[in-house]
Amino acid sequence: MKKTLGWAGLAALALGLPAVAQETATAAAQAVPVIDKGDVAWMMTASALVLFMTVPGLALFYGGLVRTKNMLSVLMQCTMIAAVVMIVWILYGYSFAFGGGISPYWGGLGKVFLAGVTPETTAATFTGGVVLPEYVFIAFQMTFAAITPALIIGAFAERAKFSAVLIFSVLWVTFIYFPVAHMVWDASGLIFNMGAIDFAGGTVVHINAGIAALVWALVLGPRVGYGRDNMAPHSMTLTMVGAAMLWVGWFGFNAGSNLEATAGATLAMLNTFVATAAAIVSWALVETITRGKASGLGAASGMVAGLVAVTPACGTTGPVGAIVLGLAVSPVCYFFVTRVKQKFGYDDSLDVFGVHGIGGIFGAIATGILMAPGLGGTGGDDFVMGAQVVTQIKAVLITVLWSGIGSAVLIYVTKAITGLRVASDDERQGLDLTSHGESAYHA
């Protein structure tokens, strides 16, 4: 806070009187960080928007993509993963990610059970002297931790044991998500100190989950009847509704990562609009060229691909660069979803790797290009595109290796505890009845 000296004080200060100089120094020493009510209100809203992405957004998006007999199982997996991870986040996850430790790989045990956190403690923002109540920062980051393992559901949809899903999710956030979040976003983190840019979670969320999804698909094997039975989405209406909810919630995801209601948040918001719009158009064009018709599934896929790609770049690229990013990412993801998956024969049921993994990798690397001030980005006069791209690639490789190797180990640990896959007869009947004893529909 600034201390008002008054006209007499200003006159004395102009004369250089010692008493006033001492008063000024005392005022500076007593200055305290500022909590802006607008920032707090925005971050509370952003936290709720990210939750909205998970339930109902992701749950409906994924649920519409599976067959009728597995709709409820997807809703339950999304809901339970979010609930369990929120509890884990409070118990030790926040400490592991942002506990104040100096390790480049994890935050330590300093804030286990939120030790030392009170309504008066604060978290830093990107502006010196401006802070947030620590509770709202905890809540915001908690919603990121909750949605990330839920993204992986799409790889093993329609065939994984419910118990395995929950056990793996707890292990995965503990040994994969929390360390990567620390490495990327904490001031002592390995990737943070490399200078890599990940504004809202391209590495932490999308590459991390996408690589884990690929490992799941490879280990678990294809669904019964894959390649023979009709496995088309049972409700494109619900899928489109869920995708639209994701887009709306993503403004909390991206603009919320600015941590303040300032111009930086408005840039992230605008980029989230236009990159997504461009990716939808681009996916539709690719489908029209390759198969003669643009599909609703393609529009929904392009929507998510654009959102994923712009996530790491949303705070550092200009709007025109965001449009270019959206136009470019859809053909890349389309190629992996339609060609690469078919070529290698893995059953990534809902294309988590092809959209989140590949879209995240593409966006993370492109961030190093689009940050250039000559392309409308926010890089300073000393920005060097080549060096930044190399740094971005290093961050991607670290995330890929950490998630890939770690997820494989944790999948086999889960398999040893409870097994991974339901019985073939249960899979044919559907997980709604066999895993939960009820159906999504009664008509």
Short mmCIF file of C-alpha atoms in Angstrom, two decimals:
data_model
loop_
_atom_site.label_atom_id
_atom_site.label_comp_id
_atom_site.label_asym_id
_atom_site.label_seq_id
_atom_site.Cartn_x
_atom_site.Cartn_y
_atom_site.Cartn_z
CA MET A 1 0.00 0.00 0.00
CA LYS A 2 1.18 3.55 -0.71
CA LYS A 3 1.40 5.98 2.19
CA THR A 4 0.17 9.50 1.46
CA LEU A 5 2.66 12.17 2.58
CA GLY A 6 0.49 15.24 1.93
CA TRP A 7 1.59 18.54 0.45
CA ALA A 8 3.82 19.42 3.43
CA GLY A 9 5.52 16.06 3.23
CA LEU A 10 6.10 16.40 -0.52
CA ALA A 11 7.63 19.82 -0.03
CA ALA A 12 9.91 18.50 2.69
CA LEU A 13 10.85 15.55 0.52
CA ALA A 14 11.80 17.94 -2.28
CA LEU A 15 14.10 19.68 0.19
CA GLY A 16 15.63 16.36 1.17
CA LEU A 17 14.77 16.54 4.86
CA PRO A 18 15.96 13.43 6.77
CA ALA A 19 12.71 12.98 8.71
CA VAL A 20 10.68 12.61 5.55
CA ALA A 21 13.26 10.28 3.99
CA GLN A 22 12.97 8.08 7.07
CA GLU A 23 9.16 8.21 6.85
CA THR A 24 9.31 7.13 3.19
CA ALA A 25 11.60 4.21 4.03
CA THR A 26 9.30 3.14 6.84
CA ALA A 27 6.30 3.24 4.48
CA ALA A 28 8.15 1.05 1.97
CA ALA A 29 9.10 -1.41 4.69
CA GLN A 30 5.49 -1.66 5.77
CA ALA A 31 4.18 -2.27 2.25
CA VAL A 32 2.24 -5.49 2.00
CA PRO A 33 1.25 -7.57 -1.05
CA VAL A 34 -2.10 -6.64 -2.53
CA ILE A 35 -5.05 -9.02 -2.97
CA ASP A 36 -7.33 -7.70 -5.69
CA LYS A 37 -11.00 -8.66 -5.30
CA GLY A 38 -11.41 -8.80 -9.07
CA ASP A 39 -8.57 -11.33 -9.38
CA VAL A 40 -10.07 -13.45 -6.62
CA ALA A 41 -13.53 -13.40 -8.21
CA TRP A 42 -12.08 -14.33 -11.59
CA MET A 43 -10.00 -17.19 -10.23
CA MET A 44 -12.97 -18.61 -8.31
CA THR A 45 -14.95 -18.47 -11.56
CA ALA A 46 -12.10 -20.05 -13.54
CA SER A 47 -11.86 -22.90 -11.04
CA ALA A 48 -15.57 -23.63 -11.44
CA LEU A 49 -15.20 -23.51 -15.24
CA VAL A 50 -12.44 -26.12 -15.20
CA LEU A 51 -14.61 -28.38 -13.05
CA PHE A 52 -17.36 -27.83 -15.64
CA MET A 53 -14.95 -29.23 -18.23
CA THR A 54 -14.75 -32.53 -16.35
CA VAL A 55 -18.32 -32.99 -15.17
CA PRO A 56 -20.38 -32.68 -17.21
CA GLY A 57 -18.22 -31.66 -20.22
CA LEU A 58 -15.68 -34.46 -20.63
CA ALA A 59 -18.11 -37.05 -19.25
CA LEU A 60 -20.72 -36.24 -21.92
CA PHE A 61 -18.13 -35.86 -24.69
CA TYR A 62 -16.64 -39.29 -24.00
CA GLY A 63 -19.99 -40.82 -23.07
CA GLY A 64 -21.53 -39.96 -26.42
CA LEU A 65 -18.60 -41.55 -28.23
CA VAL A 66 -19.01 -45.01 -26.68
CA ARG A 67 -21.78 -47.54 -27.25
CA THR A 68 -25.05 -47.28 -25.35
CA LYS A 69 -24.16 -50.17 -23.04
CA ASN A 70 -21.08 -48.30 -21.74
CA MET A 71 -22.39 -44.75 -21.38
CA LEU A 72 -22.92 -44.89 -17.62
CA SER A 73 -19.49 -46.43 -17.04
CA VAL A 74 -17.83 -43.40 -18.64
CA LEU A 75 -19.92 -41.01 -16.56
CA MET A 76 -18.95 -42.90 -13.42
CA GLN A 77 -15.26 -43.04 -14.29
CA CYS A 78 -15.08 -39.28 -14.93
CA THR A 79 -17.03 -38.48 -11.78
CA MET A 80 -15.13 -40.81 -9.48
CA ILE A 81 -11.69 -39.91 -10.81
CA ALA A 82 -12.42 -36.22 -10.23
CA ALA A 83 -13.71 -36.89 -6.71
CA VAL A 84 -10.84 -39.15 -5.66
CA VAL A 85 -8.13 -36.90 -7.09
CA MET A 86 -9.57 -33.85 -5.33
CA ILE A 87 -9.18 -35.63 -2.00
CA VAL A 88 -5.66 -36.78 -2.86
CA TRP A 89 -4.76 -33.23 -3.93
CA ILE A 90 -5.66 -31.84 -0.52
CA LEU A 91 -3.98 -34.65 1.43
CA TYR A 92 -0.61 -34.51 -0.33
CA GLY A 93 -0.88 -33.60 -4.02
CA TYR A 94 -0.63 -29.85 -3.53
CA SER A 95 2.47 -30.33 -1.42
CA PHE A 96 4.06 -32.69 -3.96
CA ALA A 97 3.50 -30.12 -6.72
CA PHE A 98 3.81 -26.75 -4.96
CA GLY A 99 5.03 -27.49 -1.45
CA GLY A 100 7.91 -25.03 -1.51
CA GLY A 101 10.68 -27.61 -1.77
CA ILE A 102 13.80 -26.83 -3.80
CA SER A 103 13.94 -30.14 -5.67
CA PRO A 104 13.57 -29.82 -9.46
CA TYR A 105 11.30 -32.89 -9.45
CA TRP A 106 8.81 -32.49 -6.61
CA GLY A 107 7.59 -29.96 -4.09
CA GLY A 108 8.31 -31.92 -0.93
CA LEU A 109 6.25 -32.63 2.17
CA GLY A 110 6.02 -29.11 3.57
CA LYS A 111 2.30 -28.71 2.87
CA VAL A 112 1.01 -32.24 3.37
CA PHE A 113 -2.58 -32.00 4.69
CA LEU A 114 -2.27 -28.30 3.75
CA ALA A 115 0.00 -27.68 6.71
CA GLY A 116 0.50 -23.96 7.26
CA VAL A 117 -2.20 -22.93 4.79
CA THR A 118 -4.78 -20.51 6.22
CA PRO A 119 -7.21 -17.93 4.85
CA GLU A 120 -4.41 -15.39 5.34
CA THR A 121 -1.66 -17.19 3.39
CA THR A 122 -1.15 -16.14 -0.22
CA ALA A 123 0.17 -17.39 -3.55
CA ALA A 124 2.13 -15.27 -6.00
CA THR A 125 0.83 -14.10 -9.37
CA PHE A 126 2.78 -12.90 -12.40
CA THR A 127 2.74 -9.30 -11.08
CA GLY A 128 5.11 -8.32 -8.30
CA GLY A 129 3.27 -7.30 -5.15
CA VAL A 130 -0.04 -8.80 -6.32
CA VAL A 131 -1.08 -12.08 -4.71
CA LEU A 132 -4.04 -14.44 -4.42
CA PRO A 133 -5.43 -16.18 -1.35
CA GLU A 134 -3.66 -19.52 -1.31
CA TYR A 135 -6.97 -21.35 -1.05
CA VAL A 136 -8.14 -20.16 -4.47
CA PHE A 137 -4.81 -21.14 -6.06
CA ILE A 138 -5.14 -24.58 -4.45
CA ALA A 139 -8.68 -24.94 -5.79
CA PHE A 140 -7.69 -23.84 -9.30
CA GLN A 141 -4.77 -26.24 -9.54
CA MET A 142 -6.91 -28.99 -8.00
CA THR A 143 -9.30 -28.85 -10.96
CA PHE A 144 -6.35 -29.33 -13.36
CA ALA A 145 -5.22 -32.36 -11.37
CA ALA A 146 -8.77 -33.77 -11.46
CA ILE A 147 -9.34 -33.53 -15.22
CA THR A 148 -5.96 -34.82 -16.40
CA PRO A 149 -6.29 -38.51 -15.39
CA ALA A 150 -9.92 -38.39 -16.54
CA LEU A 151 -8.67 -37.66 -20.06
CA ILE A 152 -6.94 -41.05 -20.12
CA ILE A 153 -10.33 -42.81 -19.87
CA GLY A 154 -10.75 -42.51 -23.61
CA ALA A 155 -7.94 -44.98 -24.28
CA PHE A 156 -9.38 -47.87 -22.28
CA ALA A 157 -13.09 -47.07 -22.58
CA GLU A 158 -15.47 -50.03 -22.71
CA ARG A 159 -13.07 -52.65 -21.35
CA ALA A 160 -11.16 -51.60 -18.20
CA LYS A 161 -12.08 -52.63 -14.64
CA PHE A 162 -13.54 -49.83 -12.54
CA SER A 163 -11.28 -50.74 -9.62
CA ALA A 164 -8.23 -50.66 -11.90
CA VAL A 165 -9.20 -47.23 -13.21
CA LEU A 166 -9.36 -45.74 -9.71
CA ILE A 167 -6.20 -47.42 -8.40
CA PHE A 168 -4.23 -46.40 -11.47
CA SER A 169 -5.52 -42.82 -11.27
CA VAL A 170 -4.29 -42.41 -7.70
CA LEU A 171 -0.89 -43.91 -8.55
CA TRP A 172 -0.64 -41.88 -11.74
CA VAL A 173 -1.31 -38.48 -10.24
CA THR A 174 1.09 -39.30 -7.40
CA PHE A 175 4.07 -40.36 -9.49
CA ILE A 176 3.41 -38.71 -12.86
CA TYR A 177 1.11 -35.71 -12.70
CA PHE A 178 2.31 -34.04 -9.49
CA PRO A 179 6.01 -34.24 -10.43
CA VAL A 180 5.40 -32.96 -13.97
CA ALA A 181 3.26 -30.09 -12.66
CA HIS A 182 6.09 -29.19 -10.31
CA MET A 183 8.74 -29.45 -13.03
CA VAL A 184 6.79 -27.19 -15.40
CA TRP A 185 5.08 -24.62 -13.15
CA ASP A 186 7.02 -24.36 -9.89
CA ALA A 187 9.87 -21.86 -9.64
CA SER A 188 12.27 -24.63 -8.61
CA GLY A 189 11.06 -27.04 -11.30
CA LEU A 190 13.39 -28.61 -13.87
CA ILE A 191 11.45 -27.62 -16.98
CA PHE A 192 10.52 -24.19 -15.58
CA ASN A 193 14.17 -23.33 -15.11
CA MET A 194 15.00 -24.50 -18.61
CA GLY A 195 12.87 -21.60 -19.82
CA ALA A 196 10.16 -23.71 -21.47
CA ILE A 197 6.79 -22.01 -21.98
CA ASP A 198 3.63 -23.89 -21.05
CA PHE A 199 1.03 -21.27 -20.23
CA ALA A 200 -1.88 -23.56 -19.37
CA GLY A 201 -0.83 -27.20 -19.54
CA GLY A 202 0.24 -28.50 -22.94
CA THR A 203 2.89 -30.69 -21.32
CA VAL A 204 1.41 -31.07 -17.84
CA VAL A 205 -2.08 -32.04 -18.98
CA HIS A 206 -2.32 -33.05 -22.62
CA ILE A 207 1.02 -34.64 -23.51
CA ASN A 208 1.11 -36.25 -20.08
CA ALA A 209 -2.35 -37.79 -20.45
CA GLY A 210 -1.97 -38.55 -24.16
CA ILE A 211 1.18 -40.60 -23.70
CA ALA A 212 -0.32 -42.48 -20.77
CA ALA A 213 -3.36 -43.22 -22.95
CA LEU A 214 -1.17 -44.69 -25.70
CA VAL A 215 0.58 -46.96 -23.20
CA TRP A 216 -2.80 -48.12 -21.86
CA ALA A 217 -4.03 -48.93 -25.37
CA LEU A 218 -0.89 -50.92 -26.17
CA VAL A 219 -0.91 -52.89 -22.92
CA LEU A 220 -4.65 -53.54 -22.74
CA GLY A 221 -5.19 -54.56 -26.35
CA PRO A 222 -8.24 -53.89 -28.52
CA ARG A 223 -11.88 -54.20 -27.52
CA VAL A 224 -13.70 -57.46 -28.25
CA GLY A 225 -14.92 -57.20 -31.84
CA TYR A 226 -12.64 -54.28 -32.71
CA GLY A 227 -12.47 -53.96 -36.47
CA ARG A 228 -15.53 -56.20 -36.94
CA ASP A 229 -18.38 -54.89 -34.83
CA ASN A 230 -20.06 -51.51 -35.21
CA MET A 231 -18.46 -49.30 -32.57
CA ALA A 232 -19.80 -45.96 -33.80
CA PRO A 233 -20.67 -43.28 -31.22
CA HIS A 234 -24.12 -43.92 -29.80
CA SER A 235 -25.00 -40.21 -29.47
CA MET A 236 -23.30 -37.51 -31.50
CA THR A 237 -25.72 -35.10 -29.85
CA LEU A 238 -24.20 -35.74 -26.42
CA THR A 239 -20.70 -35.69 -27.88
CA MET A 240 -21.29 -32.28 -29.42
CA VAL A 241 -22.88 -30.98 -26.22
CA GLY A 242 -19.89 -32.25 -24.24
CA ALA A 243 -17.41 -30.74 -26.69
CA ALA A 244 -19.19 -27.39 -26.47
CA MET A 245 -19.02 -27.56 -22.67
CA LEU A 246 -15.31 -28.25 -22.94
CA TRP A 247 -14.86 -25.15 -25.09
CA VAL A 248 -16.73 -22.97 -22.60
CA GLY A 249 -14.89 -24.45 -19.63
CA TRP A 250 -11.55 -24.08 -21.40
CA PHE A 251 -11.68 -20.32 -20.88
CA GLY A 252 -11.20 -21.04 -17.20
CA PHE A 253 -8.41 -23.42 -18.12
CA ASN A 254 -6.51 -20.99 -20.36
CA ALA A 255 -7.47 -17.48 -19.29
CA GLY A 256 -7.49 -18.60 -15.66
CA SER A 257 -3.84 -19.61 -15.96
CA ASN A 258 -3.01 -15.90 -16.15
CA LEU A 259 -3.90 -15.85 -12.41
CA GLU A 260 -5.14 -12.27 -12.71
CA ALA A 261 -8.02 -10.47 -14.41
CA THR A 262 -5.68 -8.43 -16.61
CA ALA A 263 -4.82 -7.98 -20.28
CA GLY A 264 -2.92 -11.27 -20.22
CA ALA A 265 -6.15 -13.10 -19.48
CA THR A 266 -7.91 -11.36 -22.34
CA LEU A 267 -5.19 -12.44 -24.77
CA ALA A 268 -5.51 -16.06 -23.62
CA MET A 269 -9.28 -15.81 -23.93
CA LEU A 270 -9.21 -14.41 -27.46
CA ASN A 271 -6.70 -17.03 -28.59
CA THR A 272 -8.90 -19.77 -27.13
CA PHE A 273 -11.76 -18.51 -29.29
CA VAL A 274 -9.95 -18.19 -32.60
CA ALA A 275 -7.54 -21.14 -32.51
CA THR A 276 -10.47 -23.44 -31.77
CA ALA A 277 -12.59 -21.92 -34.53
CA ALA A 278 -9.75 -22.35 -37.01
CA ALA A 279 -9.19 -25.98 -36.01
CA ILE A 280 -12.89 -26.79 -36.51
CA VAL A 281 -12.82 -25.29 -39.99
CA SER A 282 -9.55 -27.02 -40.80
CA TRP A 283 -10.76 -30.47 -39.70
CA ALA A 284 -13.94 -30.05 -41.75
CA LEU A 285 -11.91 -29.09 -44.82
CA VAL A 286 -9.61 -32.09 -44.43
CA GLU A 287 -12.58 -34.43 -44.16
CA THR A 288 -14.26 -32.85 -47.16
CA ILE A 289 -11.13 -33.35 -49.24
CA THR A 290 -10.37 -36.90 -48.08
CA ARG A 291 -13.84 -38.41 -47.69
CA GLY A 292 -16.18 -36.01 -49.46
CA LYS A 293 -18.16 -34.95 -46.39
CA ALA A 294 -17.55 -32.98 -43.22
CA SER A 295 -18.83 -34.85 -40.15
CA GLY A 296 -20.11 -33.78 -36.77
CA LEU A 297 -17.55 -36.06 -35.17
CA GLY A 298 -14.86 -34.27 -37.14
CA ALA A 299 -16.11 -30.87 -36.00
CA ALA A 300 -16.05 -32.01 -32.36
CA SER A 301 -12.59 -33.53 -32.82
CA GLY A 302 -11.29 -30.35 -34.44
CA MET A 303 -12.74 -28.34 -31.58
CA VAL A 304 -10.79 -30.35 -29.01
CA ALA A 305 -7.63 -30.41 -31.15
CA GLY A 306 -7.64 -26.62 -31.40
CA LEU A 307 -8.19 -26.22 -27.68
CA VAL A 308 -5.36 -28.64 -26.91
CA ALA A 309 -2.90 -27.01 -29.31
CA VAL A 310 -3.49 -23.45 -28.11
CA THR A 311 -3.27 -24.37 -24.42
CA PRO A 312 0.52 -23.99 -24.06
CA ALA A 313 0.61 -20.99 -26.43
CA CYS A 314 -2.49 -19.03 -25.43
CA GLY A 315 -0.70 -16.45 -23.30
CA THR A 316 2.30 -15.82 -25.55
CA THR A 317 1.06 -15.85 -29.16
CA GLY A 318 -0.95 -13.24 -31.03
CA PRO A 319 -4.48 -13.92 -32.31
CA VAL A 320 -3.36 -14.33 -35.94
CA GLY A 321 -0.72 -16.81 -34.82
CA ALA A 322 -3.43 -18.66 -32.88
CA ILE A 323 -5.51 -18.95 -36.06
CA VAL A 324 -2.53 -20.38 -37.93
CA LEU A 325 -1.95 -22.83 -35.08
CA GLY A 326 -5.57 -23.98 -35.23
CA LEU A 327 -5.49 -24.40 -39.00
CA ALA A 328 -2.28 -26.43 -38.81
CA VAL A 329 -3.06 -28.78 -35.91
CA SER A 330 -6.17 -30.47 -37.32
CA PRO A 331 -4.51 -32.12 -40.35
CA VAL A 332 -1.77 -33.47 -38.07
CA CYS A 333 -4.22 -34.94 -35.55
CA TYR A 334 -6.45 -36.24 -38.36
CA PHE A 335 -3.48 -38.12 -39.82
CA PHE A 336 -2.72 -39.81 -36.51
CA VAL A 337 -6.36 -40.62 -35.79
CA THR A 338 -7.10 -42.12 -39.20
CA ARG A 339 -3.79 -43.35 -40.61
CA VAL A 340 -1.29 -44.00 -37.84
CA LYS A 341 -3.77 -45.76 -35.54
CA GLN A 342 -4.94 -47.94 -38.40
CA LYS A 343 -1.39 -48.69 -39.48
CA PHE A 344 -0.25 -49.88 -36.05
CA GLY A 345 -3.56 -51.41 -35.00
CA TYR A 346 -3.77 -50.09 -31.44
CA ASP A 347 -7.25 -49.42 -30.04
CA ASP A 348 -7.13 -45.96 -28.51
CA SER A 349 -10.91 -46.03 -28.21
CA LEU A 350 -11.62 -42.29 -28.22
CA ASP A 351 -8.35 -41.05 -29.75
CA VAL A 352 -6.79 -39.55 -26.65
CA PHE A 353 -3.27 -39.97 -28.01
CA GLY A 354 -4.15 -38.80 -31.51
CA VAL A 355 -5.82 -35.60 -30.32
CA HIS A 356 -4.46 -34.76 -26.86
CA GLY A 357 -1.02 -36.30 -27.15
CA ILE A 358 -0.23 -35.23 -30.70
CA GLY A 359 -2.11 -31.92 -30.43
CA GLY A 360 -0.26 -31.16 -27.21
CA ILE A 361 3.14 -31.96 -28.73
CA PHE A 362 2.37 -29.88 -31.81
CA GLY A 363 1.17 -26.94 -29.74
CA ALA A 364 4.07 -27.08 -27.29
CA ILE A 365 6.67 -26.94 -30.06
CA ALA A 366 4.74 -24.33 -32.05
CA THR A 367 4.69 -22.15 -28.93
CA GLY A 368 8.41 -21.59 -29.44
CA ILE A 369 7.73 -20.25 -32.93
CA LEU A 370 4.60 -18.20 -32.36
CA MET A 371 6.06 -16.41 -29.35
CA ALA A 372 8.28 -14.43 -31.74
CA PRO A 373 7.40 -10.71 -31.65
CA GLY A 374 7.71 -10.56 -35.43
CA LEU A 375 4.81 -13.03 -35.61
CA GLY A 376 2.69 -11.13 -33.11
CA GLY A 377 3.92 -12.99 -30.04
CA THR A 378 4.92 -11.60 -26.67
CA GLY A 379 8.64 -12.46 -26.83
CA GLY A 380 10.99 -9.60 -25.98
CA ASP A 381 13.72 -8.00 -28.03
CA ASP A 382 16.14 -10.73 -26.95
CA PHE A 383 13.85 -13.55 -28.08
CA VAL A 384 15.63 -16.22 -30.16
CA MET A 385 13.20 -18.53 -31.96
CA GLY A 386 15.60 -21.40 -32.58
CA ALA A 387 16.74 -21.56 -28.97
CA GLN A 388 13.16 -21.43 -27.69
CA VAL A 389 12.03 -24.20 -30.03
CA VAL A 390 14.89 -26.40 -28.84
CA THR A 391 13.87 -25.72 -25.24
CA GLN A 392 10.26 -26.59 -26.05
CA ILE A 393 11.35 -29.87 -27.67
CA LYS A 394 13.40 -30.76 -24.58
CA ALA A 395 10.36 -30.12 -22.37
CA VAL A 396 8.24 -32.34 -24.61
CA LEU A 397 10.79 -35.17 -24.54
CA ILE A 398 11.10 -35.05 -20.75
CA THR A 399 7.32 -35.23 -20.40
CA VAL A 400 7.00 -38.05 -22.94
CA LEU A 401 9.65 -40.14 -21.21
CA TRP A 402 8.42 -39.43 -17.69
CA SER A 403 4.82 -40.23 -18.56
CA GLY A 404 5.56 -43.11 -20.93
CA ILE A 405 7.92 -45.06 -18.71
CA GLY A 406 6.15 -44.19 -15.48
CA SER A 407 2.69 -45.02 -16.83
CA ALA A 408 3.86 -48.40 -18.10
CA VAL A 409 5.23 -49.28 -14.67
CA LEU A 410 2.07 -48.12 -12.91
CA ILE A 411 -0.20 -50.03 -15.30
CA TYR A 412 1.60 -53.25 -14.47
CA VAL A 413 1.51 -52.43 -10.75
CA THR A 414 -2.25 -51.93 -11.08
CA LYS A 415 -2.53 -55.19 -13.01
CA ALA A 416 -0.79 -57.03 -10.17
CA ILE A 417 -3.18 -55.52 -7.61
CA THR A 418 -6.55 -55.91 -9.26
CA GLY A 419 -6.17 -56.85 -12.93
CA LEU A 420 -6.85 -54.44 -15.75
CA ARG A 421 -9.58 -55.81 -17.93
CA VAL A 422 -13.11 -57.07 -17.38
CA ALA A 423 -14.04 -60.58 -18.54
CA SER A 424 -14.91 -60.94 -22.21
CA ASP A 425 -18.53 -61.81 -21.43
CA ASP A 426 -18.85 -58.70 -19.25
CA GLU A 427 -17.35 -56.61 -22.02
CA ARG A 428 -19.87 -57.96 -24.52
CA GLN A 429 -22.76 -57.28 -22.16
CA GLY A 430 -21.51 -53.80 -21.39
CA LEU A 431 -19.89 -52.17 -18.38
CA ASP A 432 -23.00 -50.30 -17.29
CA LEU A 433 -24.68 -53.45 -16.03
CA THR A 434 -21.66 -55.60 -15.23
CA SER A 435 -19.66 -52.93 -13.36
CA HIS A 436 -22.38 -50.71 -11.94
CA GLY A 437 -25.61 -52.70 -11.97
CA GLU A 438 -27.61 -50.07 -13.83
CA SER A 439 -28.11 -48.64 -17.29
CA ALA A 440 -27.82 -45.17 -18.72
CA TYR A 441 -31.05 -45.67 -20.67
CA HIS A 442 -34.32 -47.50 -20.00
CA ALA A 443 -36.20 -47.40 -23.29
#
